[in-house]
mmCIF file of C-alpha atoms in Angstrom:
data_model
loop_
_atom_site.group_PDB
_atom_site.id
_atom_site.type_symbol
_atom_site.label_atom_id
_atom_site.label_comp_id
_atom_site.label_asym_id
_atom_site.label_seq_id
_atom_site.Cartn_x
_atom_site.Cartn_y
_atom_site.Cartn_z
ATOM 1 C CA UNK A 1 2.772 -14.217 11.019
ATOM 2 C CA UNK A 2 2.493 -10.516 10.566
ATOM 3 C CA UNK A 3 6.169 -9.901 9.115
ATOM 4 C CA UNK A 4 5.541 -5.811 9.388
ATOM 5 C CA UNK A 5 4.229 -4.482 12.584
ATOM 6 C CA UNK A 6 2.703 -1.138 13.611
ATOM 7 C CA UNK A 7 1.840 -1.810 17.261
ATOM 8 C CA UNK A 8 0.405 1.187 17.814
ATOM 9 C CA UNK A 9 -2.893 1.313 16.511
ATOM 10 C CA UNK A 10 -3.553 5.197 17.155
ATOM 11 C CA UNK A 11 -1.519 8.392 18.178
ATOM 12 C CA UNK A 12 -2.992 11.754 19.300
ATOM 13 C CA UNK A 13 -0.486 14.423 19.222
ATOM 14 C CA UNK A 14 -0.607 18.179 19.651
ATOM 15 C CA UNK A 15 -0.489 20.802 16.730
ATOM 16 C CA UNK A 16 3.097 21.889 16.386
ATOM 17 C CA UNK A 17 4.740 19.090 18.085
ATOM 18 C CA UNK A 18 6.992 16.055 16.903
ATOM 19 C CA UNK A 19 4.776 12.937 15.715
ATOM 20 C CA UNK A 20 6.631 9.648 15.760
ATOM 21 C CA UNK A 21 5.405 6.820 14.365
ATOM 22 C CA UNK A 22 6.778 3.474 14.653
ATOM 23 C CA UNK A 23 7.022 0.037 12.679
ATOM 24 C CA UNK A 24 9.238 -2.822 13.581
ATOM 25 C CA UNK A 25 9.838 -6.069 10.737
ATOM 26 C CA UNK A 26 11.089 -9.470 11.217
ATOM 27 C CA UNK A 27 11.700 -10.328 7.918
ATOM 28 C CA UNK A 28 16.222 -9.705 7.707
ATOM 29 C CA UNK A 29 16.028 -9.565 3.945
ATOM 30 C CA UNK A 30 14.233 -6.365 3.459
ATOM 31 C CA UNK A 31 16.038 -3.810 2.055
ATOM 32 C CA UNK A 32 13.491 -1.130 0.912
ATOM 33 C CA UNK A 33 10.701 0.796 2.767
ATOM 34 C CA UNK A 34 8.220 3.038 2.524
ATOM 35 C CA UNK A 35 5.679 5.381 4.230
ATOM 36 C CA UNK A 36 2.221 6.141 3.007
ATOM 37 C CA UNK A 37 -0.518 8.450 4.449
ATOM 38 C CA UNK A 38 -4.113 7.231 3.922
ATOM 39 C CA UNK A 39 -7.190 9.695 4.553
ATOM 40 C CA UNK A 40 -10.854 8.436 4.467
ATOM 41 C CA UNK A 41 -12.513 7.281 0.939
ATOM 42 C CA UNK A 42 -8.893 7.382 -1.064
ATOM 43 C CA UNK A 43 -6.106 5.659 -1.798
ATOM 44 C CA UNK A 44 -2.521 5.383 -0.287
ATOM 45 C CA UNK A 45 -0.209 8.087 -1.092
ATOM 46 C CA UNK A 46 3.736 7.573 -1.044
ATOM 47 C CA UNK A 47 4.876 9.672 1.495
ATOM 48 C CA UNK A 48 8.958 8.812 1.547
ATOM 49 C CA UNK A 49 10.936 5.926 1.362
ATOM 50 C CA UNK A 50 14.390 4.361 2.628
ATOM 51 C CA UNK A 51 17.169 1.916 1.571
ATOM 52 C CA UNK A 52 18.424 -0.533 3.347
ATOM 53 C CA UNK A 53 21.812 1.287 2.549
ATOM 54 C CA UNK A 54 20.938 4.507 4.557
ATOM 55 C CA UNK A 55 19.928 5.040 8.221
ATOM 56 C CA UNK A 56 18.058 8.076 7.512
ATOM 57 C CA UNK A 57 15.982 10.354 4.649
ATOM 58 C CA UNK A 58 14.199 13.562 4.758
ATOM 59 C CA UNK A 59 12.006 14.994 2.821
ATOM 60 C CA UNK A 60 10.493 18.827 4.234
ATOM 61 C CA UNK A 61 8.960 18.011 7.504
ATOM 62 C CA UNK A 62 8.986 14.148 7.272
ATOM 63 C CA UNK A 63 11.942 12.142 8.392
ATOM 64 C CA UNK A 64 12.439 8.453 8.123
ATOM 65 C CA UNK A 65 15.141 6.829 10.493
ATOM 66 C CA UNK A 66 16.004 2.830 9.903
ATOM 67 C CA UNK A 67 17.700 0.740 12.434
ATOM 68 C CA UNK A 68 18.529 -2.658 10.886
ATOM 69 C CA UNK A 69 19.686 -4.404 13.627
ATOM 70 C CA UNK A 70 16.555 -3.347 15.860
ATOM 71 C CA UNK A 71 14.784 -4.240 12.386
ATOM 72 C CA UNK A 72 12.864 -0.899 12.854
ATOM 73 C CA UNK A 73 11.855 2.480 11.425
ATOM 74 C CA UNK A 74 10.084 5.371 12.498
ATOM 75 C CA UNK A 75 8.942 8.214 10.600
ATOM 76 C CA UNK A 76 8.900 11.853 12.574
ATOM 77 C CA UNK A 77 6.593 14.580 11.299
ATOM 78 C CA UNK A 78 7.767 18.213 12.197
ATOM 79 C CA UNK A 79 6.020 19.992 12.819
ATOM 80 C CA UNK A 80 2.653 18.136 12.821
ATOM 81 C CA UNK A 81 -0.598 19.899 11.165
ATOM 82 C CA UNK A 82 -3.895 19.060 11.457
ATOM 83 C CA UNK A 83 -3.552 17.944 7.991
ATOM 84 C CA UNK A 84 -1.474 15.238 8.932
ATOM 85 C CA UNK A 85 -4.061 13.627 10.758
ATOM 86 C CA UNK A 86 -4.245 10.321 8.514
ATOM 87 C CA UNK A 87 -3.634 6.573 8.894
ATOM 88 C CA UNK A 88 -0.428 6.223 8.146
ATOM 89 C CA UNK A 89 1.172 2.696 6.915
ATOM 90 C CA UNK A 90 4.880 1.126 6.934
ATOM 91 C CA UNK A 91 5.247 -1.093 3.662
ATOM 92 C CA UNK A 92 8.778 -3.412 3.577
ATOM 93 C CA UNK A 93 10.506 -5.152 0.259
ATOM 94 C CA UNK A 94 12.707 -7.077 0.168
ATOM 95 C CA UNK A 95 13.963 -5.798 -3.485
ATOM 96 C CA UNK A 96 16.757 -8.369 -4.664
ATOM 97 C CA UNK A 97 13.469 -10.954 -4.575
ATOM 98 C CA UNK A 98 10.885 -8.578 -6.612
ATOM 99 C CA UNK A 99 8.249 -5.532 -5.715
ATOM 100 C CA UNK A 100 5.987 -7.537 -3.207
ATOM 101 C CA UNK A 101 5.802 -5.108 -0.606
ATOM 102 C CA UNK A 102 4.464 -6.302 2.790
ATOM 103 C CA UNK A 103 2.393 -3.775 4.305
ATOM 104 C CA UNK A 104 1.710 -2.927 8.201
ATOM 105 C CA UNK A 105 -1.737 -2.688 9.940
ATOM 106 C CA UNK A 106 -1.539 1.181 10.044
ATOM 107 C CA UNK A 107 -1.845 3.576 12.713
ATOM 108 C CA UNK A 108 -4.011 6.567 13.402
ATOM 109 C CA UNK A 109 -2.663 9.607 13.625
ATOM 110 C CA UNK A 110 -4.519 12.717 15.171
ATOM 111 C CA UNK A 111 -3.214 15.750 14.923
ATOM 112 C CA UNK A 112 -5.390 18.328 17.684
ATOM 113 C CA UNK A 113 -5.232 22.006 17.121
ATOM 114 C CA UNK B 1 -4.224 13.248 -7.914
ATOM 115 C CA UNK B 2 -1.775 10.123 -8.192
ATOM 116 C CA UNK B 3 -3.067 9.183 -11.811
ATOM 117 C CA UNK B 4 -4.402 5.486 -11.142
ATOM 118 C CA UNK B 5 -7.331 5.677 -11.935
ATOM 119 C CA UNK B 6 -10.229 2.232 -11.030
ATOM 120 C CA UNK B 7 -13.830 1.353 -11.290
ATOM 121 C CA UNK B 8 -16.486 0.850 -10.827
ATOM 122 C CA UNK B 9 -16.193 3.096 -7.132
ATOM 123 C CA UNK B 10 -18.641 1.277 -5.586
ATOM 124 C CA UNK B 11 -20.161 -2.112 -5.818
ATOM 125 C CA UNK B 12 -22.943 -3.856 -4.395
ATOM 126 C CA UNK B 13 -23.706 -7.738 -5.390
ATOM 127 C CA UNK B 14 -24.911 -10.739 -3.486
ATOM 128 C CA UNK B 15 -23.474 -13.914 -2.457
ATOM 129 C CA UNK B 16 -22.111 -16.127 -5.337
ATOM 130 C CA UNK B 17 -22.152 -13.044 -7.956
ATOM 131 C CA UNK B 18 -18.604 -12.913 -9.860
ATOM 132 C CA UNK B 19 -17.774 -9.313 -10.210
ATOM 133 C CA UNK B 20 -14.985 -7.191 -12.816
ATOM 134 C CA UNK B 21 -13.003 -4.478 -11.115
ATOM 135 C CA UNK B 22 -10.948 -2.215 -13.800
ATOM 136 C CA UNK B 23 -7.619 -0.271 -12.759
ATOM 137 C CA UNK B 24 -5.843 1.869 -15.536
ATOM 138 C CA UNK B 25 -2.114 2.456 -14.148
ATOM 139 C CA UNK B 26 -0.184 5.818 -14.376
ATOM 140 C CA UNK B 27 0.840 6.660 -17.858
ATOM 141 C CA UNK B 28 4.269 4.568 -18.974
ATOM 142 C CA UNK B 29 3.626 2.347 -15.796
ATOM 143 C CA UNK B 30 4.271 -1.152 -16.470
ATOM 144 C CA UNK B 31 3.813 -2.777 -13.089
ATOM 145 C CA UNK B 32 0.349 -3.159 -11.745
ATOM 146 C CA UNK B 33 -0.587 -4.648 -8.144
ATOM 147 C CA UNK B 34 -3.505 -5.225 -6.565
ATOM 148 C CA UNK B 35 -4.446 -4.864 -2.848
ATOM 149 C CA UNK B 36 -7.534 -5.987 -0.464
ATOM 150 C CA UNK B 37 -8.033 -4.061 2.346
ATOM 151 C CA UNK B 38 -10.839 -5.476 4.831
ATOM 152 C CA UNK B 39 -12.715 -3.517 7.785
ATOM 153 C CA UNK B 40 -9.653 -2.051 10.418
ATOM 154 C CA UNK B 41 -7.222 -4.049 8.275
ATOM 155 C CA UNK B 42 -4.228 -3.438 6.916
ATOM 156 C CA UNK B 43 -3.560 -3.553 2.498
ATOM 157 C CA UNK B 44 -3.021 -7.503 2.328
ATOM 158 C CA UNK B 45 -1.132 -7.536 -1.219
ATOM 159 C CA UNK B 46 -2.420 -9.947 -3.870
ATOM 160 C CA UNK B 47 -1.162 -9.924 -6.805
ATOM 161 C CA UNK B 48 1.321 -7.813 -9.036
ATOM 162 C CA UNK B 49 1.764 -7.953 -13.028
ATOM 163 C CA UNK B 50 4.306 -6.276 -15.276
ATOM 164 C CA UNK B 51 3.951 -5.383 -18.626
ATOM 165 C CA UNK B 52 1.276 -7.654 -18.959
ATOM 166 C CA UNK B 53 3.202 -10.847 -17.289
ATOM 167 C CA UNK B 54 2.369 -12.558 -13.722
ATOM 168 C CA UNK B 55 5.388 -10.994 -11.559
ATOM 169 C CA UNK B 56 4.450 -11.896 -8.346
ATOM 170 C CA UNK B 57 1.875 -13.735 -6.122
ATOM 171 C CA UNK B 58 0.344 -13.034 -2.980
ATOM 172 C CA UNK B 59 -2.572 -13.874 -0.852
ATOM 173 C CA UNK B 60 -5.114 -14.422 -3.473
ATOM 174 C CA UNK B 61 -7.855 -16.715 -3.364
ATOM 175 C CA UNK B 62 -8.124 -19.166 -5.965
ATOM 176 C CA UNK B 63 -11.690 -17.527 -6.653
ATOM 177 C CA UNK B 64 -9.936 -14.654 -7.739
ATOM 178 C CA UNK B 65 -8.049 -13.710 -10.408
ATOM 179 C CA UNK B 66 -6.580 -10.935 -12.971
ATOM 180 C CA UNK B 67 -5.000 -10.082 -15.607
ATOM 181 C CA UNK B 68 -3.076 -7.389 -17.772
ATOM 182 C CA UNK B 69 -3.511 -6.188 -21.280
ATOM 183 C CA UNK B 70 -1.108 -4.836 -23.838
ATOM 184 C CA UNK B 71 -2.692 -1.413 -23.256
ATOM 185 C CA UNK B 72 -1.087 -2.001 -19.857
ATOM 186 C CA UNK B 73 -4.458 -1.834 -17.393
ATOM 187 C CA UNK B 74 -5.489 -4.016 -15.228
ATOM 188 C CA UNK B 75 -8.215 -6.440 -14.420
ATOM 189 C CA UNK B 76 -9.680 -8.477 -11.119
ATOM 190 C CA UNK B 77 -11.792 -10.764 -11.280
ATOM 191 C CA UNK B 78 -13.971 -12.024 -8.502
ATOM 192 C CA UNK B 79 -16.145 -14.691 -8.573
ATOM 193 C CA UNK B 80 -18.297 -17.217 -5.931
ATOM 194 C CA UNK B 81 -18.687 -13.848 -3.853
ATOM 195 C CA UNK B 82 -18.707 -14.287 -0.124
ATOM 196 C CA UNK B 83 -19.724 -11.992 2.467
ATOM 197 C CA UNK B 84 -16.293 -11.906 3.784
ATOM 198 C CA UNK B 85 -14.868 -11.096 0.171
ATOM 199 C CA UNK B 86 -16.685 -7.149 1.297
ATOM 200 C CA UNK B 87 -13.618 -4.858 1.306
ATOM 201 C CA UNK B 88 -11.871 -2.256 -0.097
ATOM 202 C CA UNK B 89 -9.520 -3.176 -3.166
ATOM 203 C CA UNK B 90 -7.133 -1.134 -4.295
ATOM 204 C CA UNK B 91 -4.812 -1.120 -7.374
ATOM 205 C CA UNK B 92 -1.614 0.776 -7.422
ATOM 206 C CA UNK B 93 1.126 0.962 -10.097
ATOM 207 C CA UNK B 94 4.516 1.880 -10.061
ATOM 208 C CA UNK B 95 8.056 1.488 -12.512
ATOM 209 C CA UNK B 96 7.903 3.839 -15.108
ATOM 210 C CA UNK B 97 8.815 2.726 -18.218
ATOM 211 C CA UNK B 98 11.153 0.088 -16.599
ATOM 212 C CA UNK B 99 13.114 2.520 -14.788
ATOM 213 C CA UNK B 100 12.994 0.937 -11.503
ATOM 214 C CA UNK B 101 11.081 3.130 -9.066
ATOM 215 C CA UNK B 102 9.888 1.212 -6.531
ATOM 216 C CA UNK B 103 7.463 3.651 -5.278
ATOM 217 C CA UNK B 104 3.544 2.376 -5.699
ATOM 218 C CA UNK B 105 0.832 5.092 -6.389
ATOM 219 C CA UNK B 106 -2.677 4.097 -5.355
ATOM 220 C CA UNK B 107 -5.946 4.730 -6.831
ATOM 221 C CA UNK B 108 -8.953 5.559 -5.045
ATOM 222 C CA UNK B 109 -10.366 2.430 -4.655
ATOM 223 C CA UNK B 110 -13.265 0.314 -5.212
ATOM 224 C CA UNK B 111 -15.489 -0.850 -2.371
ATOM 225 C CA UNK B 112 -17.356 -4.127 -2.847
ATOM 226 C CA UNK B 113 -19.931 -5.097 -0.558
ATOM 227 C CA UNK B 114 -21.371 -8.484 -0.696
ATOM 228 C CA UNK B 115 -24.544 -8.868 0.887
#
């Protein structure tokens, strides 16, 4: 039972335009989340993360919205680069019960010039 | 540059091998997690350790295991290799100094094929 879903598995969007990119969780007791970009042959890097206690955090051109009764976030990217293009992955926590963060499948994003 | 730091980068063994990937943390971190990330998958968490202590368990195999020394890095073992065990495992490490920053940093990652 995937407990943090990213049911889109790829997004193509055009150079200078909004990217949105979506995860939904079932699991109620989460209460911290986080965003990380992945590019080919390295690591995850934090991108920007959100409390349970807020509804919304920005950091430059990255936005996270949560909506805990939908049990979903989305992160926006604006304007999008072609740097941006990256697999990008939702993790959840559900703090009060440790650091194990559940992580989503990921989804593609391209960003076309 | 996130500062984890793992090797070997790549490794190639056969079927029932048992194999030793390394993972040296971010200066003054004291949590250190591992992650195994298969072909198209997602990072399936398996295990975390903090300042050298089992903290938390995930979806490891009983094949596998690790450990953390008083320098603070990081060990997983792998042993009885299967072809399925080929992935990409990555360590990441976060909570400096007990401060209680959730946020995990990621090294680059050590691919393991089994053949």
């Amino acid at each position: 039972d995937q407990q943090v879903k990213q049911n889109s598995p790829s997004l193509s969007v055009q150079e200078g335009r909004i990217s949105i990119l979506n995860c939904d969780y079932t699991n109620s007791m989460f209460d911290y989340f986080l965003w990380y970009k992945k590019y080919p042959a390295e690591g995850p890097t934090f991108l920007i993360s959100i409390s349970s206690i807020k509804d919304k955090n920005e950091d430059g051109r990255f936005t996270v919205f949560l909506n805990k009764s939908a049990k979903h976030l989305s992160l926006h990217i604006v304007p999008s680069q072609p740097g941006d293009s990256a697999v990008y992955f939702c993790a959840a926590s559900a703090r009060n019960y440790g650091q194990n963060f559940v992580f989503g499948p990921g989804t593609r994003l391209s960003v076309l010039p | 540059d996130s500062g984890v730091t793992q090797t070997p980068k790549h490794l190639i063994t056969a079927t029932g091998q048992r194999v030793t990937l390394r993972c040296s943390p971010r200066s003054g971190d004291l949590s250190v997690y591992w992650y195994q990330q298969s072909l198209d998958q997602g990072l399936q968490f398996l295990i975390q350790y903090y300042n050298g202590e089992e903290r938390a368990k995930g979806n490891i195999l009983e094949r596998f295991s690790a450990q953390q020394f008083p320098d603070l890095h990081s060990e997983l073992n792998l042993s009885s290799l299967e072809l399925g065990d080929s992935a990409l495992y990555f360590c990441a490490s976060s909570d400096p100094s007990g401060t209680g920053s959730y946020e995990q940093y990621f090294g680059p990652g050590t691919r393991l094929t089994v053949t």
